Amino acid sequence: MAKPLTDGERRKQISVRGLAGLGDVAEVRKSFNRHLHFTLVKDRNVATRRDYYLALAHTVRDHLVGRWIRTQQHYYERDPKRIYYLSLEFYMGRTLQNTMVNLGLQNACDEAIYQLGLDLEELEEIEEDAGLGNGGLGRLAACFLDSMATLGLAAYGYGIRYEFGIFNQKIVNGWQVEEADDWLRYGNPWEKARPEYMLPVHFYGRVEHSPEGVCWLDTQVVLAMPYDTPVPGYKNDTVNTMRLWSAKAPNDFKLHDFNVGGYIEAVLDRNLAENISRVLYPNDNFFEGKELRLKQEYFVVAATLQDIIRRFKSSKFGCRDPVRTSFETFPDKVAIQLNDTHPALAIPELMRILVDVEKVDWDKAWEITRKTCAYTNHTVLPEALERWPVSMFEKLLPRHLEIVYAINQRHLDHVAALFPGDVDRLRRMSVIEEGDCKRINMAHLCVIGSHAVNGVARIHSEIVKQSVFKDFYELEPEKFQNKTNGITPRRWLLLCNPGLADIIVERIGEGFLTDLSQLKKLLQLLSDEALIRDVAQVKQENKVKFSAFLEKEYGVKVNPSSMFDVHVKRIHEYKRQLLNCLHVVTLYNRIKKDPAQAFVPRTVMIGGKAAPGYHMAKMIIKLVTSIGDVVNHDPVVGDRLKVIFLENYRVSLAEKVIPAADLSQQISTAGTEASGTGNMKFMLNGALTIGTMDGANVEMAEEAGAENLFIFGLRVEDVEALDQKGYNAWEYYDSLPELRQAVDQISSGFFSPREPDCFKGVVDMLLNHDRFKVFADYEAYMECQARVDQLYRNPKEWTKKVIRNIACSGKFSSDRTIMEYARDIWGVEPSALKTPPPSLPRD
């Protein structure tokens, strides 16, 4: 087979990446050499690979700075309504290539670096991922920032600059081992510290009520130091800001506490304050009620709100005073979007500032707060809902507890007036949950304190209205909306799959990159032989390239002509990696039973991190690696079946594996996955989906036609009916011989001969307390996988379905999602206005 073009060679043929004009190339080379010489090497003779990477990063950054300053100046002059996206997670991945793509610099840089005898792709691999997120929620925030900048919205991402992001995953003897992610070890060329905007954040203390008002006294102060990262829009000269806060101890920290001679200890204790921004909590869809986490949540909210109010007061436009004094117009100038309940404290904190500090009366302050805030719900799993113990809350944030009680009292008075005598409804709708440990239900606080509440896919938003927040929906139905998630086509097509992007541009032009619905134009070319050939060829090249990567990085050899069957996401029982395992074991058994039969060769790749404290998730990883150990070394199987666990799945690995996938597994129990966004990435990159009617899969099937996905299994209604009846796993075990064989093998130690009892706990869960009904979908899943094999045997028909899926994926752009947020929730219109480029003189 012909060796595929390298990405570098291919880039030279690609118009979308910006033509490499000779002037641009010369300019990049000059700038690169200047950075290499002056900012890095200085007194060293020899440059390292990292020096080259940093020189390029600084060169590209230089192109951002003028646009960044101009954009912010532009906002100050126009004074538009500003959007503040508050999130405890921003899963950004790498920045270099994304910046080159969005600035149209990729070809110029590629050519310049090539002329200097270096390889751009090799330099890109040196950059650490910014892993400041766990999974979907944090990656969604990153895609949203890209879309908001591309749509010209005056938007800001606010979060925490964790010193350690999501842990690095090592697999040792088949088990997950966590390693600290010291991503800042070599510095971060993309951030700019802004010490001039440092702000105090208060904790603990006591509250004093007097005729003059309320005072929060004797607090501990931690300083919030902002670090700004530029967020460039796609070829529109807009550069927005992501501002992440880092915790600093004040210089007098603990030194005024009578400690005679305790000076050294006092300085060492600065660590306690600075621990707030030390590490990302590694839980996905699980609430762990730790005080440090509550501190993180208040820290980001308190610093951000001070910043928002400073910016509101000092804005120049339509205001005679040097500063605004009235908060009447606050909701017309500020929108705060809460990414899940993690930043819910923004509601009582804004109330505290308005009432205690700015002396606005309560009812007015509450009206302003509600008009300003909106809440996005991301999960219906009860174990994920944040419920903080009142005792912890009272110690850490005494004034906020009073405010929450006051909000709740007024809310319950309102409900009681509408539903007299319905005490059970009052109990269900209270922000305070009574019981042995009184708790604050943060989701209830968000719903009450927001003017809009949205789910993240149509089916999820219906579940939100009909079960999770049913009582609240009955009270204010107009508040509840749907905003189906999306992904940025810049990172998730143009950047990660240049070959596919190029053949699309050849057919329909490049307008689809900012209006993904234009992919629909490909529907007219479904039978175009050349397109079918090109799409299949690009997929094959991506598979060959990923195979080479697997061999180089992990020493695993895979057959690039096998079906790449990919299941990558956080490891969780509800995502049902175990169902995939049962399919693999059954396939293995069928090959062993009848080795002469013709099988469609498969390489099954499963990847994802397990929360360190989630025992079952760690057992699932061990099961996958154990099955792989047996299957991959069985000579009877050969290369018809391989099982690979993809170690340390993260954004930069997703960018490699997704373009190479043939089959995308999205097999959560119906009603559990709020949306999913990986599903959309695979669809856009030419994989077919096997999945349940859950999350955004429902809308993907609607867009492409259900017959163009492999849909199987229980629907939400069936799951509910089965719950009513009572799910009994043993019925399936007893009546399905292939299932029984697979389960018995796992249980008996066939896949763990050295520890025969290793997976007894997993099987016990599946048989006796499986909340996610793995066995109930086994039969339908096996039949559906047989249909997958059947279609894969006909490459042309397979590729036609692939093209139809790509053509129908336009709805799933985060540009569309953000446009809906802007119009329906934030009350702003996306601006087609290009920011004047820095080269133009200002008026």
PDB file of N, CA, C and O in Angstrom, residues 61-119:
ATOM      1  N   ARG A  61       2.029  33.455  19.194  1.00  0.00           N
ATOM      2  CA  ARG A  61       1.407  34.328  20.193  1.00  0.00           C
ATOM      3  C   ARG A  61       1.519  35.795  19.788  1.00  0.00           C
ATOM      4  O   ARG A  61       0.589  36.578  19.995  1.00  0.00           O
ATOM      5  N   ASP A  62       2.646  36.165  19.197  1.00  0.00           N
ATOM      6  CA  ASP A  62       2.831  37.548  18.742  1.00  0.00           C
ATOM      7  C   ASP A  62       1.703  37.975  17.802  1.00  0.00           C
ATOM      8  O   ASP A  62       1.282  39.134  17.807  1.00  0.00           O
ATOM      9  N   HIS A  63       1.229  37.041  16.992  1.00  0.00           N
ATOM     10  CA  HIS A  63       0.146  37.361  16.049  1.00  0.00           C
ATOM     11  C   HIS A  63      -1.192  37.569  16.763  1.00  0.00           C
ATOM     12  O   HIS A  63      -2.114  38.146  16.201  1.00  0.00           O
ATOM     13  N   LEU A  64      -1.302  37.047  17.987  1.00  0.00           N
ATOM     14  CA  LEU A  64      -2.544  37.168  18.749  1.00  0.00           C
ATOM     15  C   LEU A  64      -2.651  38.497  19.477  1.00  0.00           C
ATOM     16  O   LEU A  64      -3.736  39.051  19.621  1.00  0.00           O
ATOM     17  N   VAL A  65      -1.509  38.982  19.976  1.00  0.00           N
ATOM     18  CA  VAL A  65      -1.544  40.033  20.989  1.00  0.00           C
ATOM     19  C   VAL A  65      -2.224  41.305  20.495  1.00  0.00           C
ATOM     20  O   VAL A  65      -3.093  41.858  21.168  1.00  0.00           O
ATOM     21  N   GLY A  66      -1.869  41.751  19.297  1.00  0.00           N
ATOM     22  CA  GLY A  66      -2.488  42.972  18.754  1.00  0.00           C
ATOM     23  C   GLY A  66      -3.987  42.822  18.620  1.00  0.00           C
ATOM     24  O   GLY A  66      -4.761  43.723  18.983  1.00  0.00           O
ATOM     25  N   ARG A  67      -4.424  41.662  18.120  1.00  0.00           N
ATOM     26  CA  ARG A  67      -5.859  41.412  17.956  1.00  0.00           C
ATOM     27  C   ARG A  67      -6.557  41.340  19.322  1.00  0.00           C
ATOM     28  O   ARG A  67      -7.704  41.769  19.460  1.00  0.00           O
ATOM     29  N   TRP A  68      -5.849  40.760  20.292  1.00  0.00           N
ATOM     30  CA  TRP A  68      -6.416  40.600  21.637  1.00  0.00           C
ATOM     31  C   TRP A  68      -6.684  41.971  22.249  1.00  0.00           C
ATOM     32  O   TRP A  68      -7.775  42.278  22.725  1.00  0.00           O
ATOM     33  N   ILE A  69      -5.654  42.836  22.223  1.00  0.00           N
ATOM     34  CA  ILE A  69      -5.787  44.176  22.792  1.00  0.00           C
ATOM     35  C   ILE A  69      -6.884  44.936  22.053  1.00  0.00           C
ATOM     36  O   ILE A  69      -7.743  45.589  22.668  1.00  0.00           O
ATOM     37  N   ARG A  70      -6.885  44.833  20.718  1.00  0.00           N
ATOM     38  CA  ARG A  70      -7.877  45.546  19.918  1.00  0.00           C
ATOM     39  C   ARG A  70      -9.303  45.074  20.237  1.00  0.00           C
ATOM     40  O   ARG A  70     -10.224  45.884  20.344  1.00  0.00           O
ATOM     41  N   THR A  71      -9.470  43.769  20.378  1.00  0.00           N
ATOM     42  CA  THR A  71     -10.809  43.235  20.679  1.00  0.00           C
ATOM     43  C   THR A  71     -11.317  43.795  22.000  1.00  0.00           C
ATOM     44  O   THR A  71     -12.463  44.255  22.102  1.00  0.00           O
ATOM     45  N   GLN A  72     -10.476  43.776  23.034  1.00  0.00           N
ATOM     46  CA  GLN A  72     -10.913  44.228  24.351  1.00  0.00           C
ATOM     47  C   GLN A  72     -11.195  45.737  24.330  1.00  0.00           C
ATOM     48  O   GLN A  72     -12.155  46.210  24.957  1.00  0.00           O
ATOM     49  N   GLN A  73     -10.395  46.473  23.596  1.00  0.00           N
ATOM     50  CA  GLN A  73     -10.606  47.914  23.432  1.00  0.00           C
ATOM     51  C   GLN A  73     -11.955  48.188  22.755  1.00  0.00           C
ATOM     52  O   GLN A  73     -12.723  49.055  23.167  1.00  0.00           O
ATOM     53  N   HIS A  74     -12.207  47.407  21.732  1.00  0.00           N
ATOM     54  CA  HIS A  74     -13.445  47.457  20.949  1.00  0.00           C
ATOM     55  C   HIS A  74     -14.666  47.247  21.866  1.00  0.00           C
ATOM     56  O   HIS A  74     -15.655  47.970  21.796  1.00  0.00           O
ATOM     57  N   TYR A  75     -14.572  46.250  22.769  1.00  0.00           N
ATOM     58  CA  TYR A  75     -15.677  45.981  23.710  1.00  0.00           C
ATOM     59  C   TYR A  75     -15.874  47.176  24.652  1.00  0.00           C
ATOM     60  O   TYR A  75     -16.986  47.570  24.962  1.00  0.00           O
ATOM     61  N   TYR A  76     -14.733  47.721  25.121  1.00  0.00           N
ATOM     62  CA  TYR A  76     -14.812  48.846  26.057  1.00  0.00           C
ATOM     63  C   TYR A  76     -15.520  50.027  25.396  1.00  0.00           C
ATOM     64  O   TYR A  76     -16.329  50.717  26.026  1.00  0.00           O
ATOM     65  N   GLU A  77     -15.244  50.230  24.115  1.00  0.00           N
ATOM     66  CA  GLU A  77     -15.851  51.368  23.408  1.00  0.00           C
ATOM     67  C   GLU A  77     -17.322  51.113  23.082  1.00  0.00           C
ATOM     68  O   GLU A  77     -18.160  52.005  23.210  1.00  0.00           O
ATOM     69  N   ARG A  78     -17.654  49.898  22.633  1.00  0.00           N
ATOM     70  CA  ARG A  78     -19.039  49.604  22.223  1.00  0.00           C
ATOM     71  C   ARG A  78     -19.938  49.310  23.420  1.00  0.00           C
ATOM     72  O   ARG A  78     -21.149  49.452  23.337  1.00  0.00           O
ATOM     73  N   ASP A  79     -19.327  48.842  24.531  1.00  0.00           N
ATOM     74  CA  ASP A  79     -20.073  48.442  25.730  1.00  0.00           C
ATOM     75  C   ASP A  79     -21.246  47.510  25.419  1.00  0.00           C
ATOM     76  O   ASP A  79     -22.386  47.784  25.750  1.00  0.00           O
ATOM     77  N   PRO A  80     -20.979  46.377  24.787  1.00  0.00           N
ATOM     78  CA  PRO A  80     -22.056  45.419  24.520  1.00  0.00           C
ATOM     79  C   PRO A  80     -22.429  44.682  25.806  1.00  0.00           C
ATOM     80  O   PRO A  80     -21.722  44.798  26.815  1.00  0.00           O
ATOM     81  N   LYS A  81     -23.529  43.929  25.791  1.00  0.00           N
ATOM     82  CA  LYS A  81     -23.813  43.024  26.907  1.00  0.00           C
ATOM     83  C   LYS A  81     -22.731  41.955  26.922  1.00  0.00           C
ATOM     84  O   LYS A  81     -22.393  41.382  25.889  1.00  0.00           O
ATOM     85  N   ARG A  82     -22.163  41.723  28.098  1.00  0.00           N
ATOM     86  CA  ARG A  82     -21.076  40.749  28.199  1.00  0.00           C
ATOM     87  C   ARG A  82     -21.589  39.418  28.740  1.00  0.00           C
ATOM     88  O   ARG A  82     -22.445  39.390  29.630  1.00  0.00           O
ATOM     89  N   ILE A  83     -21.026  38.347  28.198  1.00  0.00           N
ATOM     90  CA  ILE A  83     -21.424  36.993  28.594  1.00  0.00           C
ATOM     91  C   ILE A  83     -20.321  36.409  29.471  1.00  0.00           C
ATOM     92  O   ILE A  83     -19.151  36.382  29.064  1.00  0.00           O
ATOM     93  N   TYR A  84     -20.676  35.941  30.648  1.00  0.00           N
ATOM     94  CA  TYR A  84     -19.705  35.337  31.556  1.00  0.00           C
ATOM     95  C   TYR A  84     -20.038  33.862  31.730  1.00  0.00           C
ATOM     96  O   TYR A  84     -21.075  33.511  32.296  1.00  0.00           O
ATOM     97  N   TYR A  85     -19.179  33.011  31.203  1.00  0.00           N
ATOM     98  CA  TYR A  85     -19.389  31.564  31.288  1.00  0.00           C
ATOM     99  C   TYR A  85     -18.581  31.047  32.470  1.00  0.00           C
ATOM    100  O   TYR A  85     -17.345  30.999  32.425  1.00  0.00           O
ATOM    101  N   LEU A  86     -19.270  30.696  33.555  1.00  0.00           N
ATOM    102  CA  LEU A  86     -18.612  30.255  34.796  1.00  0.00           C
ATOM    103  C   LEU A  86     -18.565  28.740  34.845  1.00  0.00           C
ATOM    104  O   LEU A  86     -19.606  28.075  34.773  1.00  0.00           O
ATOM    105  N   SER A  87     -17.359  28.202  34.968  1.00  0.00           N
ATOM    106  CA  SER A  87     -17.210  26.751  34.974  1.00  0.00           C
ATOM    107  C   SER A  87     -16.024  26.370  35.840  1.00  0.00           C
ATOM    108  O   SER A  87     -14.994  27.046  35.808  1.00  0.00           O
ATOM    109  N   LEU A  88     -16.151  25.283  36.607  1.00  0.00           N
ATOM    110  CA  LEU A  88     -14.997  24.810  37.369  1.00  0.00           C
ATOM    111  C   LEU A  88     -14.058  23.991  36.491  1.00  0.00           C
ATOM    112  O   LEU A  88     -12.994  23.573  36.947  1.00  0.00           O
ATOM    113  N   GLU A  89     -14.465  23.756  35.231  1.00  0.00           N
ATOM    114  CA  GLU A  89     -13.631  22.977  34.326  1.00  0.00           C
ATOM    115  C   GLU A  89     -13.585  23.623  32.940  1.00  0.00           C
ATOM    116  O   GLU A  89     -14.617  24.025  32.405  1.00  0.00           O
ATOM    117  N   PHE A  90     -12.379  23.707  32.391  1.00  0.00           N
ATOM    118  CA  PHE A  90     -12.170  24.060  30.986  1.00  0.00           C
ATOM    119  C   PHE A  90     -11.141  23.073  30.435  1.00  0.00           C
ATOM    120  O   PHE A  90      -9.951  23.190  30.722  1.00  0.00           O
ATOM    121  N   TYR A  91     -11.611  22.092  29.683  1.00  0.00           N
ATOM    122  CA  TYR A  91     -10.747  21.026  29.182  1.00  0.00           C
ATOM    123  C   TYR A  91     -10.227  21.446  27.805  1.00  0.00           C
ATOM    124  O   TYR A  91     -10.773  21.073  26.774  1.00  0.00           O
ATOM    125  N   MET A  92      -9.152  22.247  27.799  1.00  0.00           N
ATOM    126  CA  MET A  92      -8.737  22.953  26.589  1.00  0.00           C
ATOM    127  C   MET A  92      -7.866  22.119  25.655  1.00  0.00           C
ATOM    128  O   MET A  92      -7.826  22.371  24.456  1.00  0.00           O
ATOM    129  N   GLY A  93      -7.116  21.145  26.189  1.00  0.00           N
ATOM    130  CA  GLY A  93      -6.161  20.429  25.353  1.00  0.00           C
ATOM    131  C   GLY A  93      -4.990  21.328  24.986  1.00  0.00           C
ATOM    132  O   GLY A  93      -4.594  22.207  25.750  1.00  0.00           O
ATOM    133  N   ARG A  94      -4.435  21.136  23.787  1.00  0.00           N
ATOM    134  CA  ARG A  94      -3.290  21.932  23.342  1.00  0.00           C
ATOM    135  C   ARG A  94      -3.765  23.195  22.628  1.00  0.00           C
ATOM    136  O   ARG A  94      -4.855  23.220  22.065  1.00  0.00           O
ATOM    137  N   THR A  95      -2.899  24.204  22.633  1.00  0.00           N
ATOM    138  CA  THR A  95      -3.285  25.515  22.108  1.00  0.00           C
ATOM    139  C   THR A  95      -2.582  25.891  20.802  1.00  0.00           C
ATOM    140  O   THR A  95      -3.151  26.609  19.978  1.00  0.00           O
ATOM    141  N   LEU A  96      -1.357  25.400  20.579  1.00  0.00           N
ATOM    142  CA  LEU A  96      -0.564  25.880  19.434  1.00  0.00           C
ATOM    143  C   LEU A  96      -1.283  25.696  18.101  1.00  0.00           C
ATOM    144  O   LEU A  96      -1.520  26.653  17.361  1.00  0.00           O
ATOM    145  N   GLN A  97      -1.665  24.455  17.782  1.00  0.00           N
ATOM    146  CA  GLN A  97      -2.241  24.188  16.464  1.00  0.00           C
ATOM    147  C   GLN A  97      -3.588  24.886  16.303  1.00  0.00           C
ATOM    148  O   GLN A  97      -3.900  25.433  15.244  1.00  0.00           O
ATOM    149  N   ASN A  98      -4.375  24.905  17.385  1.00  0.00           N
ATOM    150  CA  ASN A  98      -5.678  25.576  17.328  1.00  0.00           C
ATOM    151  C   ASN A  98      -5.522  27.062  17.012  1.00  0.00           C
ATOM    152  O   ASN A  98      -6.317  27.643  16.269  1.00  0.00           O
ATOM    153  N   THR A  99      -4.490  27.677  17.593  1.00  0.00           N
ATOM    154  CA  THR A  99      -4.256  29.099  17.347  1.00  0.00           C
ATOM    155  C   THR A  99      -3.826  29.336  15.895  1.00  0.00           C
ATOM    156  O   THR A  99      -4.311  30.254  15.240  1.00  0.00           O
ATOM    157  N   MET A 100      -2.944  28.488  15.388  1.00  0.00           N
ATOM    158  CA  MET A 100      -2.527  28.616  13.984  1.00  0.00           C
ATOM    159  C   MET A 100      -3.719  28.450  13.048  1.00  0.00           C
ATOM    160  O   MET A 100      -3.885  29.221  12.094  1.00  0.00           O
ATOM    161  N   VAL A 101      -4.561  27.467  13.307  1.00  0.00           N
ATOM    162  CA  VAL A 101      -5.750  27.227  12.482  1.00  0.00           C
ATOM    163  C   VAL A 101      -6.660  28.458  12.487  1.00  0.00           C
ATOM    164  O   VAL A 101      -7.069  28.958  11.436  1.00  0.00           O
ATOM    165  N   ASN A 102      -6.981  28.965  13.688  1.00  0.00           N
ATOM    166  CA  ASN A 102      -7.944  30.055  13.783  1.00  0.00           C
ATOM    167  C   ASN A 102      -7.396  31.376  13.231  1.00  0.00           C
ATOM    168  O   ASN A 102      -8.164  32.245  12.835  1.00  0.00           O
ATOM    169  N   LEU A 103      -6.062  31.512  13.211  1.00  0.00           N
ATOM    170  CA  LEU A 103      -5.462  32.727  12.663  1.00  0.00           C
ATOM    171  C   LEU A 103      -5.094  32.561  11.186  1.00  0.00           C
ATOM    172  O   LEU A 103      -4.590  33.503  10.560  1.00  0.00           O
ATOM    173  N   GLY A 104      -5.329  31.351  10.626  1.00  0.00           N
ATOM    174  CA  GLY A 104      -4.986  31.112   9.228  1.00  0.00           C
ATOM    175  C   GLY A 104      -3.491  31.122   8.989  1.00  0.00           C
ATOM    176  O   GLY A 104      -3.018  31.518   7.935  1.00  0.00           O
ATOM    177  N   LEU A 105      -2.727  30.672  10.001  1.00  0.00           N
ATOM    178  CA  LEU A 105      -1.260  30.734   9.923  1.00  0.00           C
ATOM    179  C   LEU A 105      -0.623  29.368   9.697  1.00  0.00           C
ATOM    180  O   LEU A 105       0.606  29.271   9.631  1.00  0.00           O
ATOM    181  N   GLN A 106      -1.441  28.308   9.614  1.00  0.00           N
ATOM    182  CA  GLN A 106      -0.830  26.990   9.711  1.00  0.00           C
ATOM    183  C   GLN A 106       0.145  26.700   8.567  1.00  0.00           C
ATOM    184  O   GLN A 106       1.237  26.191   8.772  1.00  0.00           O
ATOM    185  N   ASN A 107      -0.260  27.062   7.346  1.00  0.00           N
ATOM    186  CA  ASN A 107       0.637  26.783   6.217  1.00  0.00           C
ATOM    187  C   ASN A 107       1.923  27.585   6.286  1.00  0.00           C
ATOM    188  O   ASN A 107       3.008  27.062   6.005  1.00  0.00           O
ATOM    189  N   ALA A 108       1.814  28.852   6.655  1.00  0.00           N
ATOM    190  CA  ALA A 108       3.015  29.693   6.748  1.00  0.00           C
ATOM    191  C   ALA A 108       3.975  29.116   7.785  1.00  0.00           C
ATOM    192  O   ALA A 108       5.187  29.021   7.545  1.00  0.00           O
ATOM    193  N   CYS A 109       3.455  28.719   8.933  1.00  0.00           N
ATOM    194  CA  CYS A 109       4.306  28.149   9.989  1.00  0.00           C
ATOM    195  C   CYS A 109       4.920  26.826   9.535  1.00  0.00           C
ATOM    196  O   CYS A 109       6.102  26.561   9.757  1.00  0.00           O
ATOM    197  N   ASP A 110       4.083  25.999   8.886  1.00  0.00           N
ATOM    198  CA  ASP A 110       4.540  24.694   8.431  1.00  0.00           C
ATOM    199  C   ASP A 110       5.725  24.856   7.485  1.00  0.00           C
ATOM    200  O   ASP A 110       6.770  24.219   7.634  1.00  0.00           O
ATOM    201  N   GLU A 111       5.580  25.763   6.522  1.00  0.00           N
ATOM    202  CA  GLU A 111       6.616  25.987   5.513  1.00  0.00           C
ATOM    203  C   GLU A 111       7.874  26.582   6.159  1.00  0.00           C
ATOM    204  O   GLU A 111       8.994  26.124   5.897  1.00  0.00           O
ATOM    205  N   ALA A 112       7.674  27.549   7.050  1.00  0.00           N
ATOM    206  CA  ALA A 112       8.821  28.188   7.716  1.00  0.00           C
ATOM    207  C   ALA A 112       9.598  27.161   8.538  1.00  0.00           C
ATOM    208  O   ALA A 112      10.840  27.107   8.472  1.00  0.00           O
ATOM    209  N   ILE A 113       8.876  26.356   9.303  1.00  0.00           N
ATOM    210  CA  ILE A 113       9.522  25.363  10.162  1.00  0.00           C
ATOM    211  C   ILE A 113      10.234  24.311   9.302  1.00  0.00           C
ATOM    212  O   ILE A 113      11.335  23.867   9.622  1.00  0.00           O
ATOM    213  N   TYR A 114       9.603  23.943   8.197  1.00  0.00           N
ATOM    214  CA  TYR A 114      10.213  22.985   7.263  1.00  0.00           C
ATOM    215  C   TYR A 114      11.515  23.543   6.697  1.00  0.00           C
ATOM    216  O   TYR A 114      12.532  22.844   6.620  1.00  0.00           O
ATOM    217  N   GLN A 115      11.494  24.814   6.315  1.00  0.00           N
ATOM    218  CA  GLN A 115      12.699  25.450   5.766  1.00  0.00           C
ATOM    219  C   GLN A 115      13.826  25.494   6.794  1.00  0.00           C
ATOM    220  O   GLN A 115      15.002  25.520   6.431  1.00  0.00           O
ATOM    221  N   LEU A 116      13.447  25.510   8.075  1.00  0.00           N
ATOM    222  CA  LEU A 116      14.460  25.544   9.134  1.00  0.00           C
ATOM    223  C   LEU A 116      14.917  24.131   9.501  1.00  0.00           C
ATOM    224  O   LEU A 116      15.640  23.934  10.475  1.00  0.00           O
ATOM    225  N   GLY A 117      14.443  23.132   8.733  1.00  0.00           N
ATOM    226  CA  GLY A 117      14.877  21.755   8.950  1.00  0.00           C
ATOM    227  C   GLY A 117      14.189  21.076  10.118  1.00  0.00           C
ATOM    228  O   GLY A 117      14.706  20.107  10.681  1.00  0.00           O
ATOM    229  N   LEU A 118      13.008  21.586  10.504  1.00  0.00           N
ATOM    230  CA  LEU A 118      12.270  21.003  11.629  1.00  0.00           C
ATOM    231  C   LEU A 118      10.926  20.464  11.145  1.00  0.00           C
ATOM    232  O   LEU A 118      10.487  20.761  10.035  1.00  0.00           O
ATOM    233  N   ASP A 119      10.275  19.678  12.013  1.00  0.00           N
ATOM    234  CA  ASP A 119       8.992  19.074  11.670  1.00  0.00           C
ATOM    235  C   ASP A 119       7.922  19.638  12.596  1.00  0.00           C
ATOM    236  O   ASP A 119       7.994  19.480  13.808  1.00  0.00           O
TER     237      ASP A 119
END
